[in-house]
Amino acid sequence: MPLPAWVPIREDLRGYEPYGAPQIPDVINLNVNENPYGPSAEVAADIAESVRLAATTLNRYPDREAVQLRADLATYLGHGLTGDRVWAANGSNEVMLHVLQAFGGPGRTALSFAPTYSMYPEYARDTHTRWVTGQREEDFTVDVDRALALIAAEQPDVVLLTSPNNPTGTALPLDTIRAVAEAAPGVVVVDEAYAEFRREGTPSALDVLEEYPRLLVSRTMSKAFALAGGRLGYVAADAAIIDALRIVRLPYHLSAVTQAAAVAALRHSDELLARVDELRSTRDELARWLVGEGYDVAESDANFVLFGRFEDRHAIWQGLVDRGVLIRETGPDQWLRVSVGTPAEMEIFYGALKEVVAT
Ligand SMILES: *Cc1c(COP(=O)(O)O)cnc(C)c1O
């Protein structure tokens, strides 16, 4: 529904819809790459106890700098990182907004490689940052020569590399990240929301963080950590880059409740991440099954698989919804994305897809 004309919204925002994947009750959710395994009763109880304690001082503002949480996130990341080199916010989406507020803005340019995460252009729009996209190759990798040519031509203030990429699942080799980090005149953000799901031997940009002071590596607790509802994303970078992000954050942006829940969840990272191996093998099985059924399947280092191709992907998506399975209509035309669920959920998806394509 377009806004009525009397609403004096910014002209460049007129006609837009709020972002959102459909949320449909009583379906199997394979559409937003959540972890299908929630916290155990014990972990939930510990998170609840930490939140209860935080509640006793909710008359006070929270720790503005989230010192303990950032230190704990640094410990989780390893690589010799410390809390002053980690920033945290309400989801890595807010981290990305902070990045564009601090390093983008009017007269500045952000660049990424499509198909990629559909939220980036919205943050660019919201921060009046010019948005430029290069194209990924047929296999959804980023060609280094073409990327460098585009960077040379556009001189972007912010480059966003998503690895593993959403919605394709493609991880970038370190050589690509190094080449871009060396060529880019501004900051380079590697969005590693799905890092924990990457296959054996796939590197993380954290491995080269020390070499590039303008490199940022963002992560989230929403996916592997099974904490999407907690809203906690974070980024590792040079301490001076973190200080730049601190300038644009709202005061007290991370509630005491959020900080307490995230710190408690981090105490149980082993358990929360325990299902990641299982999800990775379910992912590999899912990809094999789709290939076996004759589909094109993008190689995935994430907890979802992009597959196709369909003349009318919307009809397939709708047919699955009608059978109680919600996947995502996103990415290049003719492709669909399915998140990795429990083995039982995948069986239901397989059955439903077979039915839909047979009709
Ligand atoms: C899911 C996702 C995120 C995580 O967003 P949060 O705000 O942390 O929940 C970030 N980047 C990409 C590419 C994603 O797919």
mmCIF file of C-alpha atoms and ligand atoms in Angstrom:
data_model
loop_
_atom_site.group_PDB
_atom_site.id
_atom_site.type_symbol
_atom_site.label_atom_id
_atom_site.label_comp_id
_atom_site.label_asym_id
_atom_site.label_seq_id
_atom_site.Cartn_x
_atom_site.Cartn_y
_atom_site.Cartn_z
ATOM 1 C CA MET A 1 0.000 0.000 0.000
ATOM 2 C CA PRO A 2 1.563 3.311 -1.069
ATOM 3 C CA LEU A 3 1.548 6.062 1.554
ATOM 4 C CA PRO A 4 -1.142 8.713 1.148
ATOM 5 C CA ALA A 5 0.139 11.837 -0.564
ATOM 6 C CA TRP A 6 -0.307 13.994 2.564
ATOM 7 C CA VAL A 7 2.404 12.063 4.419
ATOM 8 C CA PRO A 8 5.419 14.332 4.007
ATOM 9 C CA ILE A 9 7.964 11.558 3.646
ATOM 10 C CA ARG A 10 11.289 12.244 1.899
ATOM 11 C CA GLU A 11 10.640 12.186 -1.847
ATOM 12 C CA ASP A 12 13.320 9.563 -2.410
ATOM 13 C CA LEU A 13 11.545 7.222 0.002
ATOM 14 C CA ARG A 14 8.105 7.579 -1.569
ATOM 15 C CA GLY A 15 6.813 4.376 -3.152
ATOM 16 C CA TYR A 16 8.982 2.038 -1.107
ATOM 17 C CA GLU A 17 7.564 -0.828 0.956
ATOM 18 C CA PRO A 18 9.078 -1.751 4.308
ATOM 19 C CA TYR A 19 11.538 -4.637 3.871
ATOM 20 C CA GLY A 20 10.330 -8.022 4.922
ATOM 21 C CA ALA A 21 10.187 -11.663 4.030
ATOM 22 C CA PRO A 22 6.642 -13.003 4.406
ATOM 23 C CA GLN A 23 5.912 -14.263 7.935
ATOM 24 C CA ILE A 24 3.181 -16.906 7.620
ATOM 25 C CA PRO A 25 1.814 -18.772 10.659
ATOM 26 C CA ASP A 26 1.917 -22.569 10.926
ATOM 27 C CA VAL A 27 4.368 -23.362 8.162
ATOM 28 C CA ILE A 28 7.814 -24.914 8.148
ATOM 29 C CA ASN A 29 10.092 -21.887 8.040
ATOM 30 C CA LEU A 30 12.868 -22.426 5.545
ATOM 31 C CA ASN A 31 12.904 -18.830 4.398
ATOM 32 C CA VAL A 32 15.135 -16.627 6.564
ATOM 33 C CA ASN A 33 18.124 -18.886 7.294
ATOM 34 C CA GLU A 34 17.403 -19.269 10.985
ATOM 35 C CA ASN A 35 18.885 -22.087 12.990
ATOM 36 C CA PRO A 36 16.036 -24.615 13.383
ATOM 37 C CA TYR A 37 17.333 -25.700 16.790
ATOM 38 C CA GLY A 38 16.425 -23.334 19.618
ATOM 39 C CA PRO A 39 18.390 -23.070 22.860
ATOM 40 C CA SER A 40 17.994 -25.964 25.288
ATOM 41 C CA ALA A 41 15.929 -25.490 28.451
ATOM 42 C CA GLU A 42 19.165 -25.103 30.445
ATOM 43 C CA VAL A 43 20.604 -22.430 28.190
ATOM 44 C CA ALA A 44 17.238 -20.658 28.062
ATOM 45 C CA ALA A 45 17.129 -20.714 31.875
ATOM 46 C CA ASP A 46 20.612 -19.210 32.138
ATOM 47 C CA ILE A 47 19.738 -16.475 29.628
ATOM 48 C CA ALA A 48 16.540 -15.813 31.586
ATOM 49 C CA GLU A 49 18.457 -15.570 34.874
ATOM 50 C CA SER A 50 20.884 -13.057 33.353
ATOM 51 C CA VAL A 51 17.998 -11.021 32.008
ATOM 52 C CA ARG A 52 16.291 -11.190 35.420
ATOM 53 C CA LEU A 53 19.405 -9.773 37.037
ATOM 54 C CA ALA A 54 19.618 -7.027 34.417
ATOM 55 C CA ALA A 55 15.964 -6.231 35.141
ATOM 56 C CA THR A 56 16.806 -5.252 38.710
ATOM 57 C CA THR A 57 18.738 -2.239 37.385
ATOM 58 C CA LEU A 58 16.569 -1.284 34.414
ATOM 59 C CA ASN A 59 16.068 2.145 35.992
ATOM 60 C CA ARG A 60 19.643 2.835 34.850
ATOM 61 C CA TYR A 61 20.881 3.249 31.295
ATOM 62 C CA PRO A 62 22.886 0.300 29.986
ATOM 63 C CA ASP A 63 26.660 0.252 29.518
ATOM 64 C CA ARG A 64 26.940 2.545 26.501
ATOM 65 C CA GLU A 65 30.094 0.830 25.326
ATOM 66 C CA ALA A 66 28.930 -2.747 26.018
ATOM 67 C CA VAL A 67 32.397 -3.452 27.390
ATOM 68 C CA GLN A 68 31.866 -6.962 28.677
ATOM 69 C CA LEU A 69 29.903 -8.099 25.657
ATOM 70 C CA ARG A 70 32.524 -6.774 23.242
ATOM 71 C CA ALA A 71 35.313 -8.452 25.209
ATOM 72 C CA ASP A 72 33.404 -11.748 25.168
ATOM 73 C CA LEU A 73 32.766 -11.454 21.419
ATOM 74 C CA ALA A 74 36.485 -10.812 20.882
ATOM 75 C CA THR A 75 37.306 -13.934 22.891
ATOM 76 C CA TYR A 76 34.845 -15.932 20.813
ATOM 77 C CA LEU A 77 36.429 -14.688 17.561
ATOM 78 C CA GLY A 78 39.962 -15.452 18.744
ATOM 79 C CA HIS A 79 42.710 -14.238 16.384
ATOM 80 C CA GLY A 80 44.147 -12.243 19.314
ATOM 81 C CA LEU A 81 41.263 -9.763 19.151
ATOM 82 C CA THR A 82 40.286 -7.595 22.108
ATOM 83 C CA GLY A 83 37.074 -5.771 22.995
ATOM 84 C CA ASP A 84 38.289 -2.417 21.660
ATOM 85 C CA ARG A 85 38.537 -4.034 18.227
ATOM 86 C CA VAL A 86 34.961 -5.301 18.210
ATOM 87 C CA TRP A 87 31.759 -3.332 17.804
ATOM 88 C CA ALA A 88 28.287 -4.708 18.582
ATOM 89 C CA ALA A 89 24.795 -3.548 17.654
ATOM 90 C CA ASN A 90 21.207 -4.718 17.252
ATOM 91 C CA GLY A 91 21.924 -7.264 14.547
ATOM 92 C CA SER A 92 24.666 -6.981 11.973
ATOM 93 C CA ASN A 93 22.103 -4.984 10.026
ATOM 94 C CA GLU A 94 22.558 -2.148 12.516
ATOM 95 C CA VAL A 95 26.321 -2.630 12.332
ATOM 96 C CA MET A 96 26.056 -2.125 8.561
ATOM 97 C CA LEU A 97 23.979 1.008 9.073
ATOM 98 C CA HIS A 98 26.665 2.357 11.422
ATOM 99 C CA VAL A 99 29.281 1.597 8.758
ATOM 100 C CA LEU A 100 27.366 3.547 6.130
ATOM 101 C CA GLN A 101 26.611 6.405 8.529
ATOM 102 C CA ALA A 102 30.288 6.708 9.393
ATOM 103 C CA PHE A 103 31.927 5.955 6.034
ATOM 104 C CA GLY A 104 29.167 6.553 3.464
ATOM 105 C CA GLY A 105 26.766 9.478 3.222
ATOM 106 C CA PRO A 106 26.067 12.303 0.770
ATOM 107 C CA GLY A 107 28.657 12.499 -1.985
ATOM 108 C CA ARG A 108 29.999 9.087 -1.075
ATOM 109 C CA THR A 109 29.702 5.697 -2.772
ATOM 110 C CA ALA A 110 29.142 2.150 -1.581
ATOM 111 C CA LEU A 111 29.758 -0.769 -3.895
ATOM 112 C CA SER A 112 28.849 -4.433 -3.832
ATOM 113 C CA PHE A 113 28.557 -7.368 -6.223
ATOM 114 C CA ALA A 114 25.104 -8.662 -7.185
ATOM 115 C CA PRO A 115 23.276 -10.871 -6.637
ATOM 116 C CA THR A 116 23.815 -10.207 -2.958
ATOM 117 C CA TYR A 117 22.046 -9.268 0.255
ATOM 118 C CA SER A 118 18.949 -7.235 -0.539
ATOM 119 C CA MET A 119 19.232 -4.978 2.520
ATOM 120 C CA TYR A 120 22.441 -3.196 1.518
ATOM 121 C CA PRO A 121 20.837 -0.874 -1.041
ATOM 122 C CA GLU A 122 18.279 0.151 1.571
ATOM 123 C CA TYR A 123 20.957 1.257 4.036
ATOM 124 C CA ALA A 124 22.664 3.115 1.231
ATOM 125 C CA ARG A 125 19.374 4.841 0.382
ATOM 126 C CA ASP A 126 18.657 5.666 4.032
ATOM 127 C CA THR A 127 22.096 7.232 4.487
ATOM 128 C CA HIS A 128 22.082 9.052 1.105
ATOM 129 C CA THR A 129 25.012 6.970 -0.041
ATOM 130 C CA ARG A 130 25.330 6.380 -3.776
ATOM 131 C CA TRP A 131 24.874 2.656 -4.446
ATOM 132 C CA VAL A 132 26.811 0.878 -7.192
ATOM 133 C CA THR A 133 26.755 -2.824 -8.009
ATOM 134 C CA GLY A 134 29.117 -4.939 -10.027
ATOM 135 C CA GLN A 135 27.937 -8.314 -11.261
ATOM 136 C CA ARG A 136 29.060 -11.667 -10.020
ATOM 137 C CA GLU A 137 29.966 -14.322 -12.575
ATOM 138 C CA GLU A 138 27.669 -17.132 -13.797
ATOM 139 C CA ASP A 139 28.853 -19.285 -10.877
ATOM 140 C CA PHE A 140 28.299 -16.342 -8.465
ATOM 141 C CA THR A 141 31.994 -15.813 -7.755
ATOM 142 C CA VAL A 142 33.576 -12.362 -7.992
ATOM 143 C CA ASP A 143 36.028 -11.935 -10.854
ATOM 144 C CA VAL A 144 39.050 -10.118 -9.433
ATOM 145 C CA ASP A 145 40.006 -8.217 -12.587
ATOM 146 C CA ARG A 146 36.494 -6.956 -13.171
ATOM 147 C CA ALA A 147 36.140 -6.069 -9.480
ATOM 148 C CA LEU A 148 39.375 -4.079 -9.498
ATOM 149 C CA ALA A 149 38.396 -2.268 -12.687
ATOM 150 C CA LEU A 150 35.091 -1.258 -11.104
ATOM 151 C CA ILE A 151 36.802 -0.118 -7.914
ATOM 152 C CA ALA A 152 39.261 1.932 -9.936
ATOM 153 C CA ALA A 153 36.415 3.544 -11.871
ATOM 154 C CA GLU A 154 34.063 4.213 -8.941
ATOM 155 C CA GLN A 155 36.521 4.892 -6.103
ATOM 156 C CA PRO A 156 34.021 3.574 -3.552
ATOM 157 C CA ASP A 157 34.173 4.758 0.046
ATOM 158 C CA VAL A 158 32.674 1.454 1.185
ATOM 159 C CA VAL A 159 32.975 -1.965 -0.486
ATOM 160 C CA LEU A 160 30.692 -4.714 0.798
ATOM 161 C CA LEU A 161 31.813 -8.262 0.151
ATOM 162 C CA THR A 162 29.466 -10.956 1.429
ATOM 163 C CA SER A 163 31.162 -14.253 2.090
ATOM 164 C CA PRO A 164 29.501 -16.702 2.202
ATOM 165 C CA ASN A 165 27.179 -14.654 0.029
ATOM 166 C CA ASN A 166 23.444 -14.416 0.548
ATOM 167 C CA PRO A 167 21.435 -15.581 -1.439
ATOM 168 C CA THR A 168 23.936 -17.692 -3.380
ATOM 169 C CA GLY A 169 26.000 -19.348 -0.600
ATOM 170 C CA THR A 170 29.256 -18.515 -2.398
ATOM 171 C CA ALA A 171 32.379 -17.986 -0.275
ATOM 172 C CA LEU A 172 35.191 -15.799 -1.594
ATOM 173 C CA PRO A 173 38.812 -16.940 -1.603
ATOM 174 C CA LEU A 174 41.225 -14.889 0.495
ATOM 175 C CA ASP A 175 42.998 -13.814 -2.687
ATOM 176 C CA THR A 176 39.877 -11.946 -3.781
ATOM 177 C CA ILE A 177 39.479 -10.267 -0.397
ATOM 178 C CA ARG A 178 43.152 -9.281 -0.347
ATOM 179 C CA ALA A 179 43.025 -7.889 -3.877
ATOM 180 C CA VAL A 180 39.946 -5.798 -3.075
ATOM 181 C CA ALA A 181 41.367 -4.638 0.275
ATOM 182 C CA GLU A 182 44.566 -3.545 -1.450
ATOM 183 C CA ALA A 183 42.776 -1.680 -4.232
ATOM 184 C CA ALA A 184 39.867 -0.073 -2.375
ATOM 185 C CA PRO A 185 40.435 3.531 -1.314
ATOM 186 C CA GLY A 186 37.929 3.325 1.577
ATOM 187 C CA VAL A 187 36.736 0.645 3.944
ATOM 188 C CA VAL A 188 36.056 -2.944 2.903
ATOM 189 C CA VAL A 189 33.459 -4.866 4.876
ATOM 190 C CA VAL A 190 33.382 -8.636 4.604
ATOM 191 C CA ASP A 191 29.939 -9.696 5.797
ATOM 192 C CA GLU A 192 30.464 -13.145 7.290
ATOM 193 C CA ALA A 193 26.970 -13.686 8.685
ATOM 194 C CA TYR A 194 27.256 -17.353 7.685
ATOM 195 C CA ALA A 195 30.931 -17.925 8.505
ATOM 196 C CA GLU A 196 30.322 -20.748 10.980
ATOM 197 C CA PHE A 197 28.672 -22.823 8.243
ATOM 198 C CA ARG A 198 31.552 -22.670 5.810
ATOM 199 C CA ARG A 199 33.015 -25.928 4.561
ATOM 200 C CA GLU A 200 36.298 -27.376 5.755
ATOM 201 C CA GLY A 201 39.152 -25.418 4.201
ATOM 202 C CA THR A 202 37.118 -22.280 3.408
ATOM 203 C CA PRO A 203 38.983 -19.361 5.030
ATOM 204 C CA SER A 204 37.638 -16.406 7.027
ATOM 205 C CA ALA A 205 38.668 -12.811 6.344
ATOM 206 C CA LEU A 206 39.649 -12.692 10.028
ATOM 207 C CA ASP A 207 42.805 -14.496 8.890
ATOM 208 C CA VAL A 208 43.977 -11.344 7.093
ATOM 209 C CA LEU A 209 42.420 -8.686 9.329
ATOM 210 C CA GLU A 210 45.804 -7.606 10.728
ATOM 211 C CA GLU A 211 47.140 -6.818 7.278
ATOM 212 C CA TYR A 212 44.515 -4.247 6.277
ATOM 213 C CA PRO A 213 43.637 -1.444 8.704
ATOM 214 C CA ARG A 214 40.558 -0.495 6.679
ATOM 215 C CA LEU A 215 39.172 -4.049 6.606
ATOM 216 C CA LEU A 216 36.080 -4.886 8.693
ATOM 217 C CA VAL A 217 34.696 -8.393 9.239
ATOM 218 C CA SER A 218 31.098 -8.566 10.390
ATOM 219 C CA ARG A 219 29.375 -11.485 12.053
ATOM 220 C CA THR A 220 26.035 -12.161 13.702
ATOM 221 C CA MET A 221 24.511 -14.282 16.448
ATOM 222 C CA SER A 222 21.356 -14.642 14.309
ATOM 223 C CA LYS A 223 22.326 -17.664 12.233
ATOM 224 C CA ALA A 224 24.724 -20.312 13.549
ATOM 225 C CA PHE A 225 24.286 -19.049 17.117
ATOM 226 C CA ALA A 226 20.544 -19.660 17.074
ATOM 227 C CA LEU A 227 19.851 -16.200 18.487
ATOM 228 C CA ALA A 228 18.012 -14.351 15.706
ATOM 229 C CA GLY A 229 15.440 -13.142 18.214
ATOM 230 C CA GLY A 230 18.168 -11.684 20.444
ATOM 231 C CA ARG A 231 19.275 -9.179 17.759
ATOM 232 C CA LEU A 232 23.015 -9.138 18.127
ATOM 233 C CA GLY A 233 25.490 -8.486 15.365
ATOM 234 C CA TYR A 234 29.122 -7.440 15.606
ATOM 235 C CA VAL A 235 32.154 -6.453 13.615
ATOM 236 C CA ALA A 236 35.906 -6.785 14.106
ATOM 237 C CA ALA A 237 38.327 -4.149 12.817
ATOM 238 C CA ASP A 238 41.124 -1.828 13.845
ATOM 239 C CA ALA A 239 40.340 -0.004 17.113
ATOM 240 C CA ALA A 240 40.336 3.343 15.277
ATOM 241 C CA ILE A 241 37.674 2.072 12.838
ATOM 242 C CA ILE A 242 35.608 0.958 15.832
ATOM 243 C CA ASP A 243 35.990 4.447 17.299
ATOM 244 C CA ALA A 244 34.565 5.873 14.080
ATOM 245 C CA LEU A 245 31.487 3.643 14.429
ATOM 246 C CA ARG A 246 31.060 4.774 18.041
ATOM 247 C CA ILE A 247 30.595 8.340 16.802
ATOM 248 C CA VAL A 248 27.399 7.548 14.861
ATOM 249 C CA ARG A 249 25.715 5.059 17.196
ATOM 250 C CA LEU A 250 22.709 6.200 19.168
ATOM 251 C CA PRO A 251 23.500 6.662 22.835
ATOM 252 C CA TYR A 252 22.625 3.449 24.690
ATOM 253 C CA HIS A 253 21.788 1.677 21.428
ATOM 254 C CA LEU A 254 22.187 -1.803 22.941
ATOM 255 C CA SER A 255 19.690 -2.407 25.722
ATOM 256 C CA ALA A 256 20.789 -3.913 29.018
ATOM 257 C CA VAL A 257 18.458 -6.814 28.250
ATOM 258 C CA THR A 258 20.136 -7.455 24.903
ATOM 259 C CA GLN A 259 23.608 -7.228 26.413
ATOM 260 C CA ALA A 260 22.715 -9.601 29.239
ATOM 261 C CA ALA A 261 21.117 -12.125 26.902
ATOM 262 C CA ALA A 262 24.046 -12.049 24.473
ATOM 263 C CA VAL A 263 26.685 -12.364 27.202
ATOM 264 C CA ALA A 264 24.778 -15.324 28.650
ATOM 265 C CA ALA A 265 24.405 -16.942 25.217
ATOM 266 C CA LEU A 266 28.148 -16.559 24.617
ATOM 267 C CA ARG A 267 28.802 -18.521 27.818
ATOM 268 C CA HIS A 268 27.047 -21.390 26.044
ATOM 269 C CA SER A 269 28.557 -20.927 22.608
ATOM 270 C CA ASP A 270 29.709 -24.566 22.524
ATOM 271 C CA GLU A 271 26.205 -25.824 23.010
ATOM 272 C CA LEU A 272 24.513 -23.234 20.785
ATOM 273 C CA LEU A 273 26.949 -24.004 17.972
ATOM 274 C CA ALA A 274 26.802 -27.765 18.539
ATOM 275 C CA ARG A 275 24.259 -28.292 15.784
ATOM 276 C CA VAL A 276 26.286 -26.419 13.176
ATOM 277 C CA ASP A 277 28.109 -29.561 12.013
ATOM 278 C CA GLU A 278 24.823 -31.349 11.653
ATOM 279 C CA LEU A 279 23.354 -28.408 9.717
ATOM 280 C CA ARG A 280 26.375 -28.418 7.419
ATOM 281 C CA SER A 281 25.894 -32.082 6.572
ATOM 282 C CA THR A 282 22.157 -31.571 6.118
ATOM 283 C CA ARG A 283 23.070 -28.713 3.760
ATOM 284 C CA ASP A 284 25.380 -30.950 1.744
ATOM 285 C CA GLU A 285 22.681 -33.619 1.617
ATOM 286 C CA LEU A 286 20.123 -31.040 0.483
ATOM 287 C CA ALA A 287 22.442 -29.896 -2.318
ATOM 288 C CA ARG A 288 23.040 -33.501 -3.398
ATOM 289 C CA TRP A 289 19.327 -34.243 -3.378
ATOM 290 C CA LEU A 290 18.551 -31.210 -5.512
ATOM 291 C CA VAL A 291 21.312 -32.115 -7.988
ATOM 292 C CA GLY A 292 19.918 -35.653 -8.091
ATOM 293 C CA GLU A 293 16.515 -34.253 -8.979
ATOM 294 C CA GLY A 294 18.100 -32.440 -11.905
ATOM 295 C CA TYR A 295 18.174 -28.885 -10.547
ATOM 296 C CA ASP A 296 20.900 -26.307 -10.943
ATOM 297 C CA VAL A 297 22.386 -25.817 -7.488
ATOM 298 C CA ALA A 298 24.764 -23.063 -6.386
ATOM 299 C CA GLU A 299 27.698 -24.275 -4.260
ATOM 300 C CA SER A 300 26.935 -23.288 -0.690
ATOM 301 C CA ASP A 301 29.098 -22.540 2.323
ATOM 302 C CA ALA A 302 26.054 -21.255 4.215
ATOM 303 C CA ASN A 303 22.938 -22.743 5.821
ATOM 304 C CA PHE A 304 20.838 -22.418 2.695
ATOM 305 C CA VAL A 305 20.946 -23.501 -0.911
ATOM 306 C CA LEU A 306 19.994 -21.547 -4.027
ATOM 307 C CA PHE A 307 18.475 -23.765 -6.683
ATOM 308 C CA GLY A 308 16.618 -23.479 -9.977
ATOM 309 C CA ARG A 309 15.722 -22.895 -12.565
ATOM 310 C CA PHE A 310 12.016 -22.331 -12.863
ATOM 311 C CA GLU A 311 10.069 -20.643 -15.626
ATOM 312 C CA ASP A 312 7.663 -19.430 -12.962
ATOM 313 C CA ARG A 313 9.407 -19.509 -9.617
ATOM 314 C CA HIS A 314 6.536 -17.760 -7.902
ATOM 315 C CA ALA A 315 4.225 -20.652 -8.772
ATOM 316 C CA ILE A 316 6.680 -23.107 -7.210
ATOM 317 C CA TRP A 317 7.040 -20.921 -4.118
ATOM 318 C CA GLN A 318 3.253 -20.643 -3.796
ATOM 319 C CA GLY A 319 2.791 -24.378 -4.323
ATOM 320 C CA LEU A 320 5.192 -25.038 -1.465
ATOM 321 C CA VAL A 321 3.410 -22.525 0.790
ATOM 322 C CA ASP A 322 0.125 -24.292 -0.008
ATOM 323 C CA ARG A 323 1.788 -27.463 1.280
ATOM 324 C CA GLY A 324 2.984 -25.801 4.470
ATOM 325 C CA VAL A 325 6.595 -25.123 3.459
ATOM 326 C CA LEU A 326 7.842 -21.539 3.308
ATOM 327 C CA ILE A 327 11.024 -20.938 1.314
ATOM 328 C CA ARG A 328 12.326 -17.671 -0.152
ATOM 329 C CA GLU A 329 11.643 -16.138 -3.512
ATOM 330 C CA THR A 330 14.821 -14.140 -3.847
ATOM 331 C CA GLY A 331 17.985 -13.829 -5.872
ATOM 332 C CA PRO A 332 18.288 -14.055 -9.631
ATOM 333 C CA ASP A 333 15.163 -14.739 -11.690
ATOM 334 C CA GLN A 334 14.284 -18.408 -11.914
ATOM 335 C CA TRP A 335 16.068 -19.337 -8.694
ATOM 336 C CA LEU A 336 14.706 -20.040 -5.217
ATOM 337 C CA ARG A 337 16.470 -20.209 -1.876
ATOM 338 C CA VAL A 338 15.768 -22.823 0.768
ATOM 339 C CA SER A 339 17.204 -22.720 4.302
ATOM 340 C CA VAL A 340 18.547 -25.811 5.987
ATOM 341 C CA GLY A 341 16.094 -27.132 8.560
ATOM 342 C CA THR A 342 15.983 -30.315 10.603
ATOM 343 C CA PRO A 343 16.242 -33.598 8.667
ATOM 344 C CA ALA A 344 12.504 -34.118 9.252
ATOM 345 C CA GLU A 345 11.732 -30.671 7.813
ATOM 346 C CA MET A 346 13.914 -31.398 4.788
ATOM 347 C CA GLU A 347 11.979 -34.616 4.126
ATOM 348 C CA ILE A 348 8.752 -32.630 4.111
ATOM 349 C CA PHE A 349 10.333 -30.090 1.756
ATOM 350 C CA TYR A 350 11.494 -32.854 -0.610
ATOM 351 C CA GLY A 351 8.033 -34.394 -0.726
ATOM 352 C CA ALA A 352 6.322 -31.051 -1.211
ATOM 353 C CA LEU A 353 8.680 -29.947 -3.992
ATOM 354 C CA LYS A 354 8.182 -33.222 -5.855
ATOM 355 C CA GLU A 355 4.431 -32.743 -5.642
ATOM 356 C CA VAL A 356 4.552 -29.129 -6.775
ATOM 357 C CA VAL A 357 6.695 -29.755 -9.852
ATOM 358 C CA ALA A 358 4.541 -32.782 -10.774
ATOM 359 C CA THR A 359 1.388 -30.664 -10.931
HETATM 360 C C1 LIG B 1 21.078 -12.799 7.919
HETATM 361 C C2 LIG B 1 22.128 -11.884 7.432
HETATM 362 C C3 LIG B 1 22.687 -10.950 8.272
HETATM 363 C C4 LIG B 1 22.322 -10.927 9.715
HETATM 364 O O1 LIG B 1 21.499 -9.944 10.062
HETATM 365 P P1 LIG B 1 21.213 -9.662 11.614
HETATM 366 O O2 LIG B 1 20.790 -8.252 11.580
HETATM 367 O O3 LIG B 1 22.479 -9.889 12.363
HETATM 368 O O4 LIG B 1 20.137 -10.607 12.016
HETATM 369 C C5 LIG B 1 23.695 -10.122 7.806
HETATM 370 N N1 LIG B 1 24.132 -10.229 6.545
HETATM 371 C C6 LIG B 1 23.630 -11.141 5.700
HETATM 372 C C7 LIG B 1 24.184 -11.252 4.331
HETATM 373 C C8 LIG B 1 22.603 -11.975 6.109
HETATM 374 O O5 LIG B 1 22.089 -12.866 5.268
#
